Tab-separated table of C-alpha atoms and ligand atoms in Angstrom:
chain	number	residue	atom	x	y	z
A	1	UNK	CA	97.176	-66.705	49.069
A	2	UNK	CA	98.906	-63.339	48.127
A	3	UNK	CA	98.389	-59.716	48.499
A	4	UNK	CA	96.268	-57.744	46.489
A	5	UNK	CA	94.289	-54.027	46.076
A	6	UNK	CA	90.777	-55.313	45.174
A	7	UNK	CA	87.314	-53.263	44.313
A	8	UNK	CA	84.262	-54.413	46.001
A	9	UNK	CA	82.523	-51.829	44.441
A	10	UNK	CA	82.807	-48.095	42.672
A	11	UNK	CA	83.914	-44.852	44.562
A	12	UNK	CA	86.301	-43.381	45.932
A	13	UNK	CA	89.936	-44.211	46.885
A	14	UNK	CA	88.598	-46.167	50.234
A	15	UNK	CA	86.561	-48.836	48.424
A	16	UNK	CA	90.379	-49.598	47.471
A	17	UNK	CA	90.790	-53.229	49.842
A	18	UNK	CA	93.795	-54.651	50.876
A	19	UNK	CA	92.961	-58.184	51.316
A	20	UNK	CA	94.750	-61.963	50.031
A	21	UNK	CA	93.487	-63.351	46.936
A	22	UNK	CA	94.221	-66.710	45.471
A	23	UNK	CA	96.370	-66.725	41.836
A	24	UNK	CA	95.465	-69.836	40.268
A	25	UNK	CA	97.827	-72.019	37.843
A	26	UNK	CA	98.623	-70.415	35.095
A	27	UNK	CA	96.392	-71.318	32.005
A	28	UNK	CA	97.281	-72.732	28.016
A	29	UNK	CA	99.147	-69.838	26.602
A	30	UNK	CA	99.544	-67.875	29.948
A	31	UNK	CA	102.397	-66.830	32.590
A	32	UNK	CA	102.097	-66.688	35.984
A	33	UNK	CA	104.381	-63.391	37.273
A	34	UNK	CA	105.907	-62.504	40.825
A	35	UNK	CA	105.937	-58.632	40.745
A	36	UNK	CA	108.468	-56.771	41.844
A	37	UNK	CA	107.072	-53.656	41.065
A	38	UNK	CA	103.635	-52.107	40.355
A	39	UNK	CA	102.572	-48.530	38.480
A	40	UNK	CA	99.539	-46.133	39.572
A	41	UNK	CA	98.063	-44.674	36.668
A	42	UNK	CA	95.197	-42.110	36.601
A	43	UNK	CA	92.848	-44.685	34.274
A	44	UNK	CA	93.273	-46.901	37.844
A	45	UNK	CA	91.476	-44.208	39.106
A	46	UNK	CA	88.330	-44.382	36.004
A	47	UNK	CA	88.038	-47.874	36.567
A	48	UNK	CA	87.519	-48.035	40.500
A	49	UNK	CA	85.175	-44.881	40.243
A	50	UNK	CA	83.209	-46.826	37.542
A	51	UNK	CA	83.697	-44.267	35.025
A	52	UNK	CA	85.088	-47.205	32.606
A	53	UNK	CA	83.152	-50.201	33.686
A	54	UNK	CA	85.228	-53.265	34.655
A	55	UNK	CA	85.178	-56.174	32.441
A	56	UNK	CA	85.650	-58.505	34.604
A	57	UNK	CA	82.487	-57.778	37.010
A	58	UNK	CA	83.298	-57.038	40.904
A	59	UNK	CA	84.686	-57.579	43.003
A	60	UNK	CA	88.349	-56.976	40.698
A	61	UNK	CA	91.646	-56.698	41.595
A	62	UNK	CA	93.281	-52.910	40.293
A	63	UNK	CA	95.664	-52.013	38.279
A	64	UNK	CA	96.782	-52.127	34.684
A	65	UNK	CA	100.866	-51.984	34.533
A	66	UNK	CA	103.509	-54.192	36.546
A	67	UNK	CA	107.012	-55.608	36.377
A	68	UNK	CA	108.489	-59.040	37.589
A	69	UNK	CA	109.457	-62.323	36.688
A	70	UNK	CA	108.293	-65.460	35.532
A	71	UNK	CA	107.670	-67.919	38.516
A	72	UNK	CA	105.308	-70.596	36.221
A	73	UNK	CA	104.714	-71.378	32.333
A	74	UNK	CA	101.083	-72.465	31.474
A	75	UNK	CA	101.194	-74.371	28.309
A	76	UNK	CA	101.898	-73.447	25.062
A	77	UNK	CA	103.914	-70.786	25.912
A	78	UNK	CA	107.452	-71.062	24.292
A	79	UNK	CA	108.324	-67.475	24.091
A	80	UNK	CA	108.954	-67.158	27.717
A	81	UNK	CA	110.555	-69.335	31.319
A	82	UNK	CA	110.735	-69.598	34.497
A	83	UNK	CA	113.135	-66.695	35.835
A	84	UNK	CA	112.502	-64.123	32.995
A	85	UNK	CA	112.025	-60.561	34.034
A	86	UNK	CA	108.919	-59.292	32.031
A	87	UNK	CA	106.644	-56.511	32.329
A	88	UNK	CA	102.615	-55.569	31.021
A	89	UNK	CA	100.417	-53.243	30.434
A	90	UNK	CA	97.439	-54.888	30.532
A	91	UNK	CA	94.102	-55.566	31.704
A	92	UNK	CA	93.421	-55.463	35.307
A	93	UNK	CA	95.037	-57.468	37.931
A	94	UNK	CA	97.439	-55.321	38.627
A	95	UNK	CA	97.735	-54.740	42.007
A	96	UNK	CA	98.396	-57.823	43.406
A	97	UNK	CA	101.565	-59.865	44.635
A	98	UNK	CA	101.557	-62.542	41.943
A	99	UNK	CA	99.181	-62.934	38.763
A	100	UNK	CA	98.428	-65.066	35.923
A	101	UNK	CA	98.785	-63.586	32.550
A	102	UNK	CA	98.838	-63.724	29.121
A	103	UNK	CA	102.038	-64.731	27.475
A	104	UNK	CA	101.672	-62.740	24.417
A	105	UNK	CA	100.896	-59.156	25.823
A	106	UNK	CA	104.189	-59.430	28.084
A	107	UNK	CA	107.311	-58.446	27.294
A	108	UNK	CA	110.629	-59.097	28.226
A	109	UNK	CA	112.813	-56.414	30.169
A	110	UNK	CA	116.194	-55.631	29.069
A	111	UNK	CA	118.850	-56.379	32.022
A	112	UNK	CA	119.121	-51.833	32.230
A	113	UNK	CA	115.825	-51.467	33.086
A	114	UNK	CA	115.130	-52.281	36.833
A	115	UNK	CA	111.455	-53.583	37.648
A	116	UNK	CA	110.607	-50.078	39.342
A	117	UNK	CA	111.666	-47.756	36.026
A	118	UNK	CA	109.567	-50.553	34.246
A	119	UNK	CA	106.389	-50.315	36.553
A	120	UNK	CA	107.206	-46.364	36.421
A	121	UNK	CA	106.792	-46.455	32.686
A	122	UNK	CA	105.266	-49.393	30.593
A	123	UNK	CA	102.062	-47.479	30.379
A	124	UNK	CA	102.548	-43.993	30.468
A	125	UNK	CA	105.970	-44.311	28.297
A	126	UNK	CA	104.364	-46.515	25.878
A	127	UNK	CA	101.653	-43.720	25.452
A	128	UNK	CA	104.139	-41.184	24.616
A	129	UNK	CA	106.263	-43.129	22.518
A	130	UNK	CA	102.517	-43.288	19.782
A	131	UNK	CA	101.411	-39.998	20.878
A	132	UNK	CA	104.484	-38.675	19.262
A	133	UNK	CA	105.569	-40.790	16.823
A	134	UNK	CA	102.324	-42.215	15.492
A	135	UNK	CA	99.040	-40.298	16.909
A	136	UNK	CA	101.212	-37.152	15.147
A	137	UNK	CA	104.705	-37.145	13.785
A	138	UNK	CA	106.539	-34.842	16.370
A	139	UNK	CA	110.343	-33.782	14.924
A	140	UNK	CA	112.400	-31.045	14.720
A	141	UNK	CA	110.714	-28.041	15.060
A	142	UNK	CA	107.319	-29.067	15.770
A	143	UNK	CA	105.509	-27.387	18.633
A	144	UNK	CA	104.192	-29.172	21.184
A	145	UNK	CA	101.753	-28.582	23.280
A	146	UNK	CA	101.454	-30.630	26.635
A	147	UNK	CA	99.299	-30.294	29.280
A	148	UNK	CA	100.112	-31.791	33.067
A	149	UNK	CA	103.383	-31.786	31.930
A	150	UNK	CA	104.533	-32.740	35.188
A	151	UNK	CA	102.523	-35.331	35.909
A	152	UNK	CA	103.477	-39.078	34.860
A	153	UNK	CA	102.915	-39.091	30.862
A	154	UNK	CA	103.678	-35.278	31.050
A	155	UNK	CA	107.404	-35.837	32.283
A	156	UNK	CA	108.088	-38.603	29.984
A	157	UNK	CA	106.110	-36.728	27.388
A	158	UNK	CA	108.126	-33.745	27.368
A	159	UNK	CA	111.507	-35.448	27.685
A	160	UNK	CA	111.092	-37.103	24.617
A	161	UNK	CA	109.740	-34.982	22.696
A	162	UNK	CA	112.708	-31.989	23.300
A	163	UNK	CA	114.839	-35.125	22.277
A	164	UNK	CA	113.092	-35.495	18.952
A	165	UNK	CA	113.817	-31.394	18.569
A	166	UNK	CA	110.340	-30.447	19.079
A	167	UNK	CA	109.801	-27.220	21.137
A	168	UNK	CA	108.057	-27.651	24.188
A	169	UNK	CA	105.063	-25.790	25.775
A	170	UNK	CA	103.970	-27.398	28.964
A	171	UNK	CA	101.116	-26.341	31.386
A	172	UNK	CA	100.769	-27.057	34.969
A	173	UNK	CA	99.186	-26.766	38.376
A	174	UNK	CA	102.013	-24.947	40.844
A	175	UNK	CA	105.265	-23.621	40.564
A	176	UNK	CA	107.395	-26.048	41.752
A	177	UNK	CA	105.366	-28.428	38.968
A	178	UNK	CA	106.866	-25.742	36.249
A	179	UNK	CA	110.407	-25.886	37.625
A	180	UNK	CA	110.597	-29.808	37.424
A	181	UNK	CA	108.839	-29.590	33.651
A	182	UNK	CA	111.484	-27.160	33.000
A	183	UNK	CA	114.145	-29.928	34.051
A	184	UNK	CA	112.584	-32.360	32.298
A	185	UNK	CA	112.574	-30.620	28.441
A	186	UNK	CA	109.521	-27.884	28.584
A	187	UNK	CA	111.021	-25.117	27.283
A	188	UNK	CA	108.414	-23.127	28.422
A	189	UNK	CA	105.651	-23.449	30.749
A	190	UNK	CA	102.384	-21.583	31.325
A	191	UNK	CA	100.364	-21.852	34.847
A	192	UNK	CA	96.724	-22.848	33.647
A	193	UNK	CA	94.819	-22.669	36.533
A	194	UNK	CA	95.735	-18.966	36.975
A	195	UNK	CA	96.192	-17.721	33.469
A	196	UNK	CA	94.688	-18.032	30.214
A	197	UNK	CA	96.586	-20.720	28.903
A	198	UNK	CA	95.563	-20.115	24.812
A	199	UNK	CA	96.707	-16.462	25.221
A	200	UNK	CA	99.932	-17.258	26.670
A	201	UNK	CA	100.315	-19.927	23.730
A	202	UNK	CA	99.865	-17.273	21.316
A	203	UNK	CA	101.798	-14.775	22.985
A	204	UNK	CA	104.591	-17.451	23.643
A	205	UNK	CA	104.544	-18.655	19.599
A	206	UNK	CA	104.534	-14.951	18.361
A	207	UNK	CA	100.936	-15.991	16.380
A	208	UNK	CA	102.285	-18.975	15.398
A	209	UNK	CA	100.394	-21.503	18.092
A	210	UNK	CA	100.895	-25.088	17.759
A	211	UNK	CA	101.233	-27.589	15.614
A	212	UNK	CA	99.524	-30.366	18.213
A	213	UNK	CA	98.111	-30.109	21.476
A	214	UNK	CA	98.472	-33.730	23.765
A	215	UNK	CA	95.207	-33.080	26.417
A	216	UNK	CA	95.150	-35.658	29.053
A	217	UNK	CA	93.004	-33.521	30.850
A	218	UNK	CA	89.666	-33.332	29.380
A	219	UNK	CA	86.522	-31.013	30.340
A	220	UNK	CA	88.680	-28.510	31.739
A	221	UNK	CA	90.549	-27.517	29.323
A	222	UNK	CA	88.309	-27.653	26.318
A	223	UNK	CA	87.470	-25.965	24.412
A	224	UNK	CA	90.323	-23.704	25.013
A	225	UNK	CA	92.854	-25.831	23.575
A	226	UNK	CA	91.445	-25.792	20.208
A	227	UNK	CA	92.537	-22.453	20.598
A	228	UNK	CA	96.138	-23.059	20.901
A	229	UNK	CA	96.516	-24.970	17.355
A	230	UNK	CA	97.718	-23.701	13.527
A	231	UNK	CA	95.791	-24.099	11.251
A	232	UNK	CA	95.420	-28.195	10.058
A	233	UNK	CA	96.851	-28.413	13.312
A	234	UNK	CA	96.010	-31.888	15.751
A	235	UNK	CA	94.077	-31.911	18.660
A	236	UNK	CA	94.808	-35.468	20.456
A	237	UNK	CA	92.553	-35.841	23.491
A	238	UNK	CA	94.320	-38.649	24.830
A	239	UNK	CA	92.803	-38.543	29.093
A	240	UNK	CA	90.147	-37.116	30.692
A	241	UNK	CA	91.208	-36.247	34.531
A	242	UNK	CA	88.890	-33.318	35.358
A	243	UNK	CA	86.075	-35.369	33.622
A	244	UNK	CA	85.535	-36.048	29.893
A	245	UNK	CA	84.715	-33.243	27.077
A	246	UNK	CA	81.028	-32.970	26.689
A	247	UNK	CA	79.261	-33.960	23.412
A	248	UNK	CA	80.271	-31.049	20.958
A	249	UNK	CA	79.766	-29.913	17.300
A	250	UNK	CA	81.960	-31.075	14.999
A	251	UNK	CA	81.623	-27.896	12.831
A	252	UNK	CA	84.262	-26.014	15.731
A	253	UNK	CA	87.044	-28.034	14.305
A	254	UNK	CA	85.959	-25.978	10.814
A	255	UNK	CA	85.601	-22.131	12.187
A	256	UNK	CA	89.156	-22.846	14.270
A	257	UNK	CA	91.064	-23.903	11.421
A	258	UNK	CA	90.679	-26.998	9.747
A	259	UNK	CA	91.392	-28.886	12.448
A	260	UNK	CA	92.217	-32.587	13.211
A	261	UNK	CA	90.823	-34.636	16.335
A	262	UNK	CA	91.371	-37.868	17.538
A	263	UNK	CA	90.738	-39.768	20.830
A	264	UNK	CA	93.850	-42.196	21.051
A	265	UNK	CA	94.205	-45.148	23.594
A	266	UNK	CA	97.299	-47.068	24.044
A	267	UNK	CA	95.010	-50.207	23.555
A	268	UNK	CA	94.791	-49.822	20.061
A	269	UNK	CA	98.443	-49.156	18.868
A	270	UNK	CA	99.921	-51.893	20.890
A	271	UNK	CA	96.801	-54.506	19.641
A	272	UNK	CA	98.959	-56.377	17.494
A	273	UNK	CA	101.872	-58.126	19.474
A	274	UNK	CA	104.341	-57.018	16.739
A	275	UNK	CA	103.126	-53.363	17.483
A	276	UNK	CA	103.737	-53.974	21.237
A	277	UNK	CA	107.175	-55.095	21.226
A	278	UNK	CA	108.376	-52.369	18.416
A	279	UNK	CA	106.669	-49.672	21.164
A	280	UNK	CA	107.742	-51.319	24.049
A	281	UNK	CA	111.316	-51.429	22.343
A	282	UNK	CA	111.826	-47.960	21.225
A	283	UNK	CA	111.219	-46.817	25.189
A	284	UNK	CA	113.204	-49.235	26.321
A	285	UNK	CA	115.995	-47.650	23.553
A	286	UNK	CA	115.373	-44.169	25.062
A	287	UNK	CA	115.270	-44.684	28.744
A	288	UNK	CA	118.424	-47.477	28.056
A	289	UNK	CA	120.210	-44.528	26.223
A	290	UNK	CA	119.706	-41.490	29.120
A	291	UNK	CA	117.587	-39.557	26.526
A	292	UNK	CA	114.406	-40.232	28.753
A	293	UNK	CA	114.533	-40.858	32.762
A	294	UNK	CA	111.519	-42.055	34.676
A	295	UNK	CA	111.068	-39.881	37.411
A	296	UNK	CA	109.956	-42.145	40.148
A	297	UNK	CA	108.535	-39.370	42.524
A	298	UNK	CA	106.576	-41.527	45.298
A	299	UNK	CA	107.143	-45.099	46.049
A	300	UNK	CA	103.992	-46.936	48.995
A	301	UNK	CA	103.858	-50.364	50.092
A	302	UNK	CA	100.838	-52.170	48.073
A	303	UNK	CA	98.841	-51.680	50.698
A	304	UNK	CA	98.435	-48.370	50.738
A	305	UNK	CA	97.110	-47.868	47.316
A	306	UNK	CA	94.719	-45.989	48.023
A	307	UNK	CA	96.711	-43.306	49.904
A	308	UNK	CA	98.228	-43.010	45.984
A	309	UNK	CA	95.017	-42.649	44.233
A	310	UNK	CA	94.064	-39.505	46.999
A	311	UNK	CA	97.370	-38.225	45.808
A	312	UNK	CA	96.935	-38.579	42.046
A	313	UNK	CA	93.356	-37.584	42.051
A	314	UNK	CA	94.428	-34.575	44.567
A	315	UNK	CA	96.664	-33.133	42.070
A	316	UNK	CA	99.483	-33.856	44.496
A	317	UNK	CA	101.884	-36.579	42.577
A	318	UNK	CA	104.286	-35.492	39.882
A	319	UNK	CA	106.135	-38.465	37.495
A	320	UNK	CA	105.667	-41.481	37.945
A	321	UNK	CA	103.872	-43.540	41.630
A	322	UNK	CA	104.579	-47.128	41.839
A	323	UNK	CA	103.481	-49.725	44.740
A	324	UNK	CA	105.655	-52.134	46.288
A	325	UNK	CA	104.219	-55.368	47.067
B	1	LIG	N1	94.858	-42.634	25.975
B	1	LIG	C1	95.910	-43.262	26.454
B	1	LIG	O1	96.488	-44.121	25.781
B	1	LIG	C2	96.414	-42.906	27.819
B	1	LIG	C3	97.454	-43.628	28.413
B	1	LIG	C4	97.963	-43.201	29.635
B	1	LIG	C5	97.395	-42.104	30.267
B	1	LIG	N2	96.355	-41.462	29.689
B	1	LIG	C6	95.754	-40.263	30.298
B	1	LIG	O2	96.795	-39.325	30.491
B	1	LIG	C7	96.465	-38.474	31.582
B	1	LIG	C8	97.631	-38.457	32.554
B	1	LIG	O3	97.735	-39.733	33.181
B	1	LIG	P1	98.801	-39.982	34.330
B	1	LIG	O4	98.532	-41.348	34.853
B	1	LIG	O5	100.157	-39.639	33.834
B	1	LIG	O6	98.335	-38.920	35.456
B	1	LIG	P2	99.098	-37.602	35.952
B	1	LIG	O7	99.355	-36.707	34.804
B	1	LIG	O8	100.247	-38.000	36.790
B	1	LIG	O9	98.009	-36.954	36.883
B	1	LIG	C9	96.983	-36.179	36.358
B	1	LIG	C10	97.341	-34.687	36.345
B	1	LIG	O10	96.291	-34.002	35.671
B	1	LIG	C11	96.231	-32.674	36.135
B	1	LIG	N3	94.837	-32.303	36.388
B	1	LIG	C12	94.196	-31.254	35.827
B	1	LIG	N4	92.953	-31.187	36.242
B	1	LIG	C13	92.763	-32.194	37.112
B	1	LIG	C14	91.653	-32.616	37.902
B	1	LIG	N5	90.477	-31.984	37.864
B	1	LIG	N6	91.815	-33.683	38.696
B	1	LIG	C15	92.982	-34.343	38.732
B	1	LIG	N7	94.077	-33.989	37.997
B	1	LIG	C16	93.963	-32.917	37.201
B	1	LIG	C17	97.092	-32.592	37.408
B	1	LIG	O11	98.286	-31.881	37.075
B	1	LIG	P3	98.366	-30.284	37.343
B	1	LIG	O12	98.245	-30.098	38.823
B	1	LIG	O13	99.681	-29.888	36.800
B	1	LIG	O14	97.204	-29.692	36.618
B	1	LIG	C18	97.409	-34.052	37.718
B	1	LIG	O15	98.677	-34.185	38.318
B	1	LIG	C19	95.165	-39.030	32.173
B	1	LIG	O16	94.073	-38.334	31.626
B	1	LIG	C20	95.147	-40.457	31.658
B	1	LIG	O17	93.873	-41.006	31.587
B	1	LIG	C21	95.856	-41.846	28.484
């Protein structure tokens, strides 16, 4: 038996339950992992709140993102052994001491990235690594921009992006949220929840606005962000953490410009394994190089996963959260 974070049922972060679970062998074509290190993500919130139904009934382990290494091959798997250190994004089963899982949705971690930066930023790092490169081609001189951009895509986010020579607009919660953005590549940074964040956009651009707008957060701030984009420019609603954007009429994308819209998930741009370890590689490229540090703001014991999800939920985290087990 091992420790694991399991749901008995939706709600809030209490129905989170530390209990021990049994892993079983692992399976043709599967791996069975000793984690060293586990990430919180806000879709770990969706899922235990029911918003995205689990697929795998209840009760269900959490979690979507861990780091480790190999401690049993099922068979058929040749790609990997016992002893490699691998990490996932993947489906859930994540918060857990061990687990079983499939071979060809891990990847293997290069010796300069430590299991923690690697829990800290398979899924979120991943995500920005298509957001920008492949949801819209961010480059020198784009404008960018990012909401929560102190949160744990929004760090990574706007690190990355400054490195590809983009200018960067970031919005967040408090003060001391703008003054870490600032640190980590937002040029500039605008304080939504107490000013209009599209007329500080324009004001900030001279007219100009942007040329794509990464919204992670949803109901809140549409449809205001439409509002912040050129014309032809690309709205990528990528998260929904103040609830999701109510049915609207495709005909606003028209009278605002000719815009574009898409509704990206990670799930589809890393579908096809050679996809996943191109995306998987370029991060590990950036973070390996200094370009790009994970910010590894708050660090629990497994067991209190659920004090994280408060936290995330609560607006409280910034960067990255990752559970020890
Ligand atoms: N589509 C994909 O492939 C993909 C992949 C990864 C993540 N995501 C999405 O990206 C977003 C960020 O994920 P994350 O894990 O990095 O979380 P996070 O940004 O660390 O946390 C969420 C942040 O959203 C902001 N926020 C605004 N309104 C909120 C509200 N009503 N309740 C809670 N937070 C609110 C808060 O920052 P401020 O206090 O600064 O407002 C909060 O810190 C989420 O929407 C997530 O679902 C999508």
């Amino acid at each position: 038996m091992v420790a694991a974070v399991r749901v008995h049922k939706p709600g809030g972060p209490e129905v989170l339950t530390f209990e021990d679970v049994q892993i079983p062998a692992p399976g043709q074509g599967q791996i069975k992992i000793k984690q060293h290190a586990i990430g919180v993500n806000f879709i770990d919130a969706y899922f235990r709140m029911g918003m995205y139904p689990s697929p795998v009934g209840m009760p269900f382990i959490a979690g979507n993102e861990s780091a480790g290494e190999v401690i049993a091959v099922g068979p058929g798997v040749t790609d990997f052994k016992v002893g490699d250190r691998v990490a996932y994004v993947g489906p859930l089963g994540g918060y857990a001491a061990e687990r079983v899982f499939a071979a060809d949705r891990a990847v293997k971690l290069p010796d300069n990235i430590t299991y923690e930066q690697a829990a800290g930023m398979m899924l979120k790092g991943m995500t920005a690594q298509y957001l920008l490169n492949r949801t819209y081609k961010v480059g020198k001189g784009t404008v960018v921009l990012m909401h929560a951009a102190a949160g744990g895509v929004g760090l990574i986010l706007c690190q990355w992006a400054n490195h590809l020579g983009a200018t960067v607009i970031g919005t967040v919660g408090t003060k001391e949220k703008a003054e870490l953005a600032k640190k980590n590549g937002a040029h500039h940074t605008i304080l939504y929840r107490d000013e209009d964040f599209a007329a500080k956009v324009k004001e900030i651009t001279g007219g100009k606005l942007c040329d794509v707008v990464y919204d992670g957060i949803g109901k809140a701030t549409f449809p205001g962000s439409l509002d912040c984009l050129r014309p032809l420019g690309y709205f990528v609603s990528f998260g929904s953490a103040s609830g999701q954007i109510d049915a609207f009429n495709i005909n606003i994308l028209q009278a605002k410009g000719s815009l574009f819209a898409t509704r990206p998930t990670l799930n589809t741009y890393v579908a096809k394994r050679d996809d996943l370890v191109a995306t998987a590689g370029d991060l590990f490229k950036v973070v390996g190089s200094g370009a790009v540090k994970i910010p590894i703001k708050f660090k629990y014991p497994l067991k209190d996963a659920a004090k994280a999800h408060k936290e995330i939920e609560g607006r409280e985290t910034t960067g990255s959260i990752v559970l020890i087990p």
